[in-house]
C-alpha positions as a Python dict, from the first residue, in 0.01 Angstrom:
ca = {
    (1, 'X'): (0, 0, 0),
    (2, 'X'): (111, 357, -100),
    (3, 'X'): (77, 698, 62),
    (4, 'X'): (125, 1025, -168),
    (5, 'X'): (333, 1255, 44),
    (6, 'X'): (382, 1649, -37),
    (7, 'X'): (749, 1594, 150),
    (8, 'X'): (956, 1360, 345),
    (9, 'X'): (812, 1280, 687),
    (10, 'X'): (953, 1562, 925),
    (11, 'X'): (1132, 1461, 1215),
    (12, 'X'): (1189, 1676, 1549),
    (13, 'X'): (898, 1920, 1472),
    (14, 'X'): (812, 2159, 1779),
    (15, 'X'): (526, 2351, 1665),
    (16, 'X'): (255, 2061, 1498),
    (17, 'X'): (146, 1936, 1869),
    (18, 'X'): (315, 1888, 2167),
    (19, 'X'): (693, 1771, 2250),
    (20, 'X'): (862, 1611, 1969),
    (21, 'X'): (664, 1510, 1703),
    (22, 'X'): (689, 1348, 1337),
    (23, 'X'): (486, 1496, 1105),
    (24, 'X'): (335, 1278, 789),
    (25, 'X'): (268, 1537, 505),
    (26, 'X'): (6, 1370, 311),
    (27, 'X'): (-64, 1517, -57),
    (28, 'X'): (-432, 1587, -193),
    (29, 'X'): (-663, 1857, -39),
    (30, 'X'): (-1013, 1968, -213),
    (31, 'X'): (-1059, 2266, 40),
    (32, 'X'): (-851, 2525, -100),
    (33, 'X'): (-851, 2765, 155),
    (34, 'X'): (-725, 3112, 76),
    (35, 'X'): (-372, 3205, 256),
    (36, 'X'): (-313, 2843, 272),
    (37, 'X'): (78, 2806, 373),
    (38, 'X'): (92, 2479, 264),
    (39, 'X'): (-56, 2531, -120),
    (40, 'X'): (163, 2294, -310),
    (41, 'X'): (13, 2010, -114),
    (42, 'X'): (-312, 2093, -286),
    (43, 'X'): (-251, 1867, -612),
    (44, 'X'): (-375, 1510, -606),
    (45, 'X'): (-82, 1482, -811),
    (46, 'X'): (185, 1651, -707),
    (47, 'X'): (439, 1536, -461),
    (48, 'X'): (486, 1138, -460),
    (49, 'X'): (422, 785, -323),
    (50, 'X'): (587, 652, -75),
    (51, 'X'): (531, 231, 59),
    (52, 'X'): (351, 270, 366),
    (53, 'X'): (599, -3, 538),
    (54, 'X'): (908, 273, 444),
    (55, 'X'): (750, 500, 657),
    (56, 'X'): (657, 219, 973),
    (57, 'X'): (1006, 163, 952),
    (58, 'X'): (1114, 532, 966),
    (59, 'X'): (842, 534, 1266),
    (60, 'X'): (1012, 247, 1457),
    (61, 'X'): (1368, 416, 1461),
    (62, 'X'): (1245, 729, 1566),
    (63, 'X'): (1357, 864, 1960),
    (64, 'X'): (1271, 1094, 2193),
    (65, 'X'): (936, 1116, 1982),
    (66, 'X'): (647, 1199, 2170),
    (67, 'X'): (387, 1167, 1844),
    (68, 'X'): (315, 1173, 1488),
    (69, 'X'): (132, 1453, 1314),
    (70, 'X'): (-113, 1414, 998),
    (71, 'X'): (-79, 1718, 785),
    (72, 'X'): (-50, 1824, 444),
    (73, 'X'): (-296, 1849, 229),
    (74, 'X'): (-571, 1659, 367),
    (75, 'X'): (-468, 1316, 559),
    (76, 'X'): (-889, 1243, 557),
    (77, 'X'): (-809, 1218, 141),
    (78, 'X'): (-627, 897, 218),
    (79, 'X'): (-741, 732, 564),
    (80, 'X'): (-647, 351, 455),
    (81, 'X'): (-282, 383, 458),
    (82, 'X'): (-318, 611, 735),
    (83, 'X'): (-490, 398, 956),
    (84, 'X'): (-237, 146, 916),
    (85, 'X'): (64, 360, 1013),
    (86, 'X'): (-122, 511, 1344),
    (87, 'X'): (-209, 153, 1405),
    (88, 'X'): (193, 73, 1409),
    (89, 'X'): (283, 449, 1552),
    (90, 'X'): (5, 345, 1829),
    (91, 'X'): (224, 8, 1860),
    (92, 'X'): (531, 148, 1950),
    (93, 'X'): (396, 438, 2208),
    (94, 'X'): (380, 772, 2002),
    (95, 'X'): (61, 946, 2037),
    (96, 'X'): (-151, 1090, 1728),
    (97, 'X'): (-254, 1427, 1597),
    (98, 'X'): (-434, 1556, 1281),
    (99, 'X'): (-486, 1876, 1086),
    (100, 'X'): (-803, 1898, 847),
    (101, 'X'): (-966, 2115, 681),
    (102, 'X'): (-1303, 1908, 689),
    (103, 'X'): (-1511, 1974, 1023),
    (104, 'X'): (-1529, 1648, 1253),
    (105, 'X'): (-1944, 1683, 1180),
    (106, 'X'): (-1888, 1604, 823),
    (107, 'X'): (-1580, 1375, 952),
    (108, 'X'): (-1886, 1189, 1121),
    (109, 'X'): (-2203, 1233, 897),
    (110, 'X'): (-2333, 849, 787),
    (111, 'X'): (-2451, 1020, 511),
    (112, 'X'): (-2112, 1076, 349),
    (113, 'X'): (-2004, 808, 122),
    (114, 'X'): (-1648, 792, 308),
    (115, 'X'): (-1777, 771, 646),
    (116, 'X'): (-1639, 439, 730),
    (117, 'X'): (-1252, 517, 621),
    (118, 'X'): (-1316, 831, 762),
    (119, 'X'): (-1453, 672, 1089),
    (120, 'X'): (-1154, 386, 1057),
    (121, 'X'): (-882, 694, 1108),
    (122, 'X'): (-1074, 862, 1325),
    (123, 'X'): (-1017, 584, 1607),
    (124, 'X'): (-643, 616, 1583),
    (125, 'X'): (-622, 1006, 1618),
    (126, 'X'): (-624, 1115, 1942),
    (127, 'X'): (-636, 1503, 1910),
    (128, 'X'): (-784, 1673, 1575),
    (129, 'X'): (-743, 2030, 1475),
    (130, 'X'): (-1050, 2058, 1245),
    (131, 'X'): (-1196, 2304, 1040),
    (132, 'X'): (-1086, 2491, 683),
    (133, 'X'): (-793, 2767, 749),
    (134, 'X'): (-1002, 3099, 697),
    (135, 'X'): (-799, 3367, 651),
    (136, 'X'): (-956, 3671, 815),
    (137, 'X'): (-941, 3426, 1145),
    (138, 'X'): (-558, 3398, 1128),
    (139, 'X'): (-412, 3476, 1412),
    (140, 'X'): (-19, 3437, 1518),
    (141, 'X'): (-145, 3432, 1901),
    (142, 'X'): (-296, 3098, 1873),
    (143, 'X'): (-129, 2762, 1964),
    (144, 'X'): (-109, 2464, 1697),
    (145, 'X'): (-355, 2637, 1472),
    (146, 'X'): (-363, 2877, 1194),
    (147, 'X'): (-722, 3080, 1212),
    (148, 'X'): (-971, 3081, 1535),
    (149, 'X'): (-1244, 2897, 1374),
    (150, 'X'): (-1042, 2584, 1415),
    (151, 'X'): (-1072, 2344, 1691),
    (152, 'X'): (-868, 2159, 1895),
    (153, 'X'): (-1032, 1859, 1953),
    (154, 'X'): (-997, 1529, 2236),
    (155, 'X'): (-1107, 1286, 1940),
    (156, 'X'): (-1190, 970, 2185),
    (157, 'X'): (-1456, 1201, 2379),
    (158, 'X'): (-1568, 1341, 2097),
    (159, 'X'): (-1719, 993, 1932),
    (160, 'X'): (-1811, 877, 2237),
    (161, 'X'): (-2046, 1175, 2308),
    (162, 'X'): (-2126, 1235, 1955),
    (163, 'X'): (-2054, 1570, 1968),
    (164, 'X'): (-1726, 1790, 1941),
    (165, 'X'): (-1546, 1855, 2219),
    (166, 'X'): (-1248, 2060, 2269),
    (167, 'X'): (-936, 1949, 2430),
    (168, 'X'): (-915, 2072, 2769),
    (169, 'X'): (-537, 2095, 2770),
    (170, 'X'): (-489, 2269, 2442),
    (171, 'X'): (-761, 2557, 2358),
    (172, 'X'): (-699, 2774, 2679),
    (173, 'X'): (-642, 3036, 2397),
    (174, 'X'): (-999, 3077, 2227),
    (175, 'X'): (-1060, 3382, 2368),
    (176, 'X'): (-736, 3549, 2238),
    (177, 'X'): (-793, 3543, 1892),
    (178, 'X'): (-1176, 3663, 1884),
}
């Protein structure tokens, strides 16, 4: 199994979640967000595929890691091979964060044709910063996220209330940015 990625996976990162993290940066995003930093990730095509097992290995010699990061692009435009590297980044103790543009509402709506893949990576992520990057929301006071419309969510409450819920450790700066 493949994963496109927009770049090599990005050890040692300080600023996509807590500690030290290792950030995935999937290619392929459909929400196009104006003042989008990451812009050349948008292209289904662009950047290139990597075997999913390369990057489990890269994964398993990490140290001092503390989690992996889903960015890009979109990592809800390819949740198989995701799923299968949290499932082996889960295995060796890291935690796992994502980034998405799509709102964890539509992440969870039956209705959508991709609900179950969607639903499959949602039970490996354990925080999800969710939500398109709007541009008259940016703000550099904000921590792990680009615009205040985004949340910073605690994933495992979240489906098991059936509702979003923020993160109590991480959003202690919503009222900053209105």
């Amino acid at each position: 199994m493949k994963l496109r990625l927009a770049s090599s996976v990005t050890s040692d990162s300080i600023v996509d979640g807590p500690g030290l993290r290792t950030v995935i940066w999937t290619q392929g995003c459909k929400h196009n967000c104006k003042g989008c930093h990451n812009k050349q990730t948008h292209d289904f095509c662009g950047g290139f595929e990597v075997e999913v097992e390369s990057i489990i290995d890269t994964l398993k010699d990490l140290k001092l890691q503390k989690g992996i990061t889903l960015s890009g692009g979109d990592p809800f435009e390819q949740p198989d091979a995701l799923v299968k590297i949290c499932k082996e980044a889960r295995k060796i103790g890291l935690d796992i964060w994502a980034y998405s543009g799509y709102t964890i509402e539509q992440l969870t709506d039956v209705r959508n044709e991709k609900y179950f893949k969607w639903k499959n990576l949602l039970n490996e992520i354990d925080v999800l910063i969710d939500g398109k990057f709007v541009e008259s929301k940016k703000s550099m006071l904000l921590k792990y996220r680009g615009s205040s419309n985004q949340r910073i969510l605690d994933v495992k409450k979240s489906l098991q209330l059936k509702r979003a819920v923020l993160h109590v450790d991480y959003n202690e700066d919503m009222d900053i940015a209105k």
